[in-house]
Amino acid sequence: MTAEQPHHSTDDAPVVLVLHGASGDLCRRLVLPALFELARRELLPADWRVVGAGRGEWSREDFVRHVREALEEFGPRPSEGPWDEVEQRLMAAGGGFAVEDAGELPGVLERAQEELGGSARVVHYLAVPPSAFLPMTRAFEAHGLVEGATVVYEKPYGTSLDSFEELDAEVQRVWDEEQVFRIDHFLAFEAMQDVIHARFANPWLAAIWNREHVAQVQVDVAETLDVAQRASFYDATGAFLDMIVTHLFQMAATVAMEPPADLGPGALQEARDAALERFRPLQPEDVVLGRFDGYLDIDGVPEDSTTDTLAAARVWIDTDRWRDVPFLLRSGKKMAADEQRVTLMLKPATEGPYAGTELGEPAAVSFSLLEGGALDVRLTVRTPGVEGGLSQGTATLPLDGLDGQREAPPYTHLVRHLLDGDRSLFTGVPGLRAAWRAIEPFAADRPAVQPYAPGTWGPAEVDRLAEPGRWFLR
Ligand SMILES: NC(=O)c1ccc[n+]([C@@H]2O[C@H](COP(=O)([O-])OP(=O)(O)OC[C@H]3O[C@@H](n4cnc5c(N)ncnc54)[C@H](OP(=O)(O)O)[C@@H]3O)[C@@H](O)[C@H]2O)c1
């Protein structure tokens, strides 16, 4: 049976979505396919336009060709959806968008408004390099495009407390907070949303979601890939800044949040932010940084690099629910497997006939984010046969395909929420600020990187962080 999913649409007013950086990798691989998927599922507003914006010469024909090619390559293919209808709604604005020169955008927006009856909401999606966020923010103000519009900033929204504050001060000066959305696409994975919905929809799960029953929370985002062609970008960032303080902190806060009053458009964001504000400052002894053997030989990596290709952190959250429960976060390259998991490692029995019994592995509730997602529940049961004893087994519930419904990739959720004005899957300023603040002691006293062999779960010290427990993935 399908229950009504809580979803909140502002209204069915026409929308103009402006894709700044439409020619880039993100739009090609993720945003344009997401839009076409929504068109295919008839989940776009009744009337809409998409403006592909960029610098230099960039005609409507260029944009249409670009969209078609993106869909051919990344799907759904044009033939699998309402391509003719979508094509008619595509517009292009070249000439860039800067304080000195707004290019073609204001004229194209006027034309889109005329075509849509004059009352369309305008959503500006900044799918441009982060260095363009500040200048473009100023350009919206300079060209009078702020009123009645919404803006979405891609990640990273700042790369340190200082750069976050600098960007956010300008964003808050130019926009009202209700107009601003900030992306962390990990919040939009199907299984990540189930960390919230499965928890609150199942009282037994909600009942164990606390320090009485949970020994550790683990968030793992592991890749077998190396840094590929992105070596110089990666070397300037590293695993800790690229993943831990951003995505994994937000995922940990999603686990840690107190029950929101409702599932309305702002309540989940507020609950997540409140959890992030309770993260204890991260001490250097709670962090392990690793570098896979061979990293320094990669073209584009400086020979004196100290960049971490793997980072693990033990975070403490000062709430009554989670006091003394470590949140173990780990992410890296060239690891043993491609895995994305959020796991609650459960405590053994403390009363009853099995109190104090040593078991092989702790019982666990684990959400896998890969593809359509899955929920694994590891339980202790009686060993079959006459010898007796206890064994452990895992029940796996694939989250994809339930009720005949297929998964949607994160960007499809994000674009839909954005067009609906629903903030649930977006990050909030108090949480982002709290995350940067929480890493200050670590950032001031960064531990040295330790070597690890490719194809492993990281340096031995990573296991130490989990003691007296163990990693679910090992
Ligand atoms: N790619 C991904 O998988 C991915 C994943 C998550 C988040 N992101 C984030 O999404 C954003 C876009 O990523 P991307 O990989 O698509 O970037 P990109 O390919 O480097 O750039 C996107 C487009 O932005 C325009 N652009 C480049 N420099 C600019 C500048 N200084 N000012 C204004 N426009 C500029 C270019 O279009 P024109 O030359 O046509 O103007 C370019 O095609 C970034 O913030 C990134 O961090 C990307």
mmCIF file of N, CA and C and ligand atoms in Angstrom, residues 21 23-26 29-30 54-55 127-130 132-133 136 154-156 185 411, ligand 1:
data_model
loop_
_atom_site.group_PDB
_atom_site.id
_atom_site.type_symbol
_atom_site.label_atom_id
_atom_site.label_comp_id
_atom_site.label_asym_id
_atom_site.label_seq_id
_atom_site.Cartn_x
_atom_site.Cartn_y
_atom_site.Cartn_z
ATOM 1 N N GLY A 21 25.670 28.325 -15.804
ATOM 2 C CA GLY A 21 26.656 27.239 -15.950
ATOM 3 C C GLY A 21 26.048 26.033 -16.641
ATOM 4 N N SER A 23 26.348 24.856 -19.482
ATOM 5 C CA SER A 23 27.220 24.058 -20.348
ATOM 6 C C SER A 23 28.129 23.126 -19.540
ATOM 7 N N GLY A 24 28.083 23.215 -18.204
ATOM 8 C CA GLY A 24 29.066 22.510 -17.377
ATOM 9 C C GLY A 24 28.747 21.048 -17.126
ATOM 10 N N ASP A 25 29.674 20.426 -16.438
ATOM 11 C CA ASP A 25 29.591 18.987 -16.160
ATOM 12 C C ASP A 25 28.383 18.630 -15.283
ATOM 13 N N LEU A 26 28.130 19.429 -14.277
ATOM 14 C CA LEU A 26 27.030 19.117 -13.347
ATOM 15 C C LEU A 26 25.682 19.124 -14.065
ATOM 16 N N ARG A 29 25.459 16.105 -16.620
ATOM 17 C CA ARG A 29 25.342 14.743 -16.078
ATOM 18 C C ARG A 29 24.147 14.574 -15.140
ATOM 19 N N LEU A 30 23.820 15.641 -14.403
ATOM 20 C CA LEU A 30 22.865 15.441 -13.310
ATOM 21 C C LEU A 30 21.619 16.320 -13.379
ATOM 22 N N GLY A 54 24.991 31.261 -19.876
ATOM 23 C CA GLY A 54 26.437 31.037 -19.911
ATOM 24 C C GLY A 54 27.163 32.267 -20.422
ATOM 25 N N ARG A 55 28.476 32.158 -20.412
ATOM 26 C CA ARG A 55 29.287 33.270 -20.900
ATOM 27 C C ARG A 55 29.504 33.090 -22.401
ATOM 28 N N ALA A 127 24.975 26.701 -10.999
ATOM 29 C CA ALA A 127 25.768 25.498 -11.295
ATOM 30 C C ALA A 127 27.092 25.942 -11.909
ATOM 31 N N VAL A 128 27.754 26.824 -11.196
ATOM 32 C CA VAL A 128 29.014 27.422 -11.669
ATOM 33 C C VAL A 128 30.081 27.143 -10.621
ATOM 34 N N PRO A 129 31.357 27.315 -10.962
ATOM 35 C CA PRO A 129 32.387 27.095 -9.946
ATOM 36 C C PRO A 129 32.156 28.005 -8.733
ATOM 37 N N PRO A 130 32.483 27.517 -7.532
ATOM 38 C CA PRO A 130 32.219 28.297 -6.313
ATOM 39 C C PRO A 130 32.834 29.694 -6.337
ATOM 40 N N ALA A 132 32.581 31.736 -8.504
ATOM 41 C CA ALA A 132 31.635 32.662 -9.164
ATOM 42 C C ALA A 132 30.444 32.999 -8.251
ATOM 43 N N PHE A 133 30.321 32.347 -7.089
ATOM 44 C CA PHE A 133 29.140 32.578 -6.240
ATOM 45 C C PHE A 133 29.033 34.041 -5.793
ATOM 46 N N MET A 136 28.439 36.635 -8.724
ATOM 47 C CA MET A 136 27.083 36.513 -9.278
ATOM 48 C C MET A 136 26.045 37.014 -8.287
ATOM 49 N N GLU A 154 25.252 25.837 -5.342
ATOM 50 C CA GLU A 154 25.833 24.502 -5.334
ATOM 51 C C GLU A 154 26.852 24.412 -4.198
ATOM 52 N N LYS A 155 27.461 23.270 -4.060
ATOM 53 C CA LYS A 155 28.492 23.112 -3.041
ATOM 54 C C LYS A 155 29.872 23.283 -3.666
ATOM 55 N N PRO A 156 30.901 23.632 -2.977
ATOM 56 C CA PRO A 156 30.883 23.936 -1.558
ATOM 57 C C PRO A 156 30.495 25.383 -1.285
ATOM 58 N N HIS A 185 23.959 17.253 -1.900
ATOM 59 C CA HIS A 185 23.146 16.241 -2.583
ATOM 60 C C HIS A 185 23.085 14.911 -1.825
ATOM 61 N N TYR A 411 19.560 14.255 -7.617
ATOM 62 C CA TYR A 411 19.255 15.554 -8.239
ATOM 63 C C TYR A 411 17.798 15.655 -8.694
HETATM 64 N N1 LIG B 1 30.338 18.140 -11.510
HETATM 65 C C1 LIG B 1 29.890 17.491 -10.456
HETATM 66 O O1 LIG B 1 29.775 16.266 -10.425
HETATM 67 C C2 LIG B 1 29.462 18.241 -9.241
HETATM 68 C C3 LIG B 1 28.914 17.513 -8.166
HETATM 69 C C4 LIG B 1 28.479 18.214 -7.054
HETATM 70 C C5 LIG B 1 28.604 19.594 -7.029
HETATM 71 N N2 LIG B 1 29.169 20.270 -8.079
HETATM 72 C C6 LIG B 1 29.257 21.734 -8.017
HETATM 73 O O2 LIG B 1 28.463 22.260 -9.078
HETATM 74 C C7 LIG B 1 29.040 23.451 -9.605
HETATM 75 C C8 LIG B 1 29.266 23.280 -11.080
HETATM 76 O O3 LIG B 1 30.133 22.179 -11.273
HETATM 77 P P1 LIG B 1 30.665 21.758 -12.725
HETATM 78 O O4 LIG B 1 31.465 20.545 -12.519
HETATM 79 O O5 LIG B 1 29.554 21.765 -13.691
HETATM 80 O O6 LIG B 1 31.631 22.990 -13.037
HETATM 81 P P2 LIG B 1 32.300 23.387 -14.413
HETATM 82 O O7 LIG B 1 31.984 22.386 -15.474
HETATM 83 O O8 LIG B 1 33.717 23.710 -14.104
HETATM 84 O O9 LIG B 1 31.597 24.791 -14.710
HETATM 85 C C9 LIG B 1 30.236 24.916 -15.017
HETATM 86 C C10 LIG B 1 30.043 26.066 -15.995
HETATM 87 O O10 LIG B 1 30.196 27.288 -15.303
HETATM 88 C C11 LIG B 1 30.631 28.281 -16.221
HETATM 89 N N3 LIG B 1 31.752 28.987 -15.605
HETATM 90 C C12 LIG B 1 33.019 28.550 -15.456
HETATM 91 N N4 LIG B 1 33.762 29.474 -14.793
HETATM 92 C C13 LIG B 1 32.931 30.499 -14.529
HETATM 93 C C14 LIG B 1 33.095 31.750 -13.893
HETATM 94 N N5 LIG B 1 34.261 32.109 -13.365
HETATM 95 N N6 LIG B 1 32.030 32.568 -13.806
HETATM 96 C C15 LIG B 1 30.828 32.208 -14.319
HETATM 97 N N7 LIG B 1 30.619 31.043 -14.954
HETATM 98 C C16 LIG B 1 31.646 30.192 -15.049
HETATM 99 C C17 LIG B 1 31.050 27.555 -17.490
HETATM 100 O O11 LIG B 1 30.037 27.773 -18.462
HETATM 101 P P3 LIG B 1 30.193 28.882 -19.619
HETATM 102 O O12 LIG B 1 31.607 28.830 -20.074
HETATM 103 O O13 LIG B 1 29.177 28.421 -20.625
HETATM 104 O O14 LIG B 1 29.824 30.164 -18.968
HETATM 105 C C18 LIG B 1 31.034 26.107 -17.104
HETATM 106 O O15 LIG B 1 30.655 25.265 -18.153
HETATM 107 C C19 LIG B 1 30.309 23.682 -8.784
HETATM 108 O O16 LIG B 1 30.003 24.559 -7.741
HETATM 109 C C20 LIG B 1 30.635 22.300 -8.240
HETATM 110 O O17 LIG B 1 31.372 22.374 -7.041
HETATM 111 C C21 LIG B 1 29.586 19.614 -9.177
#
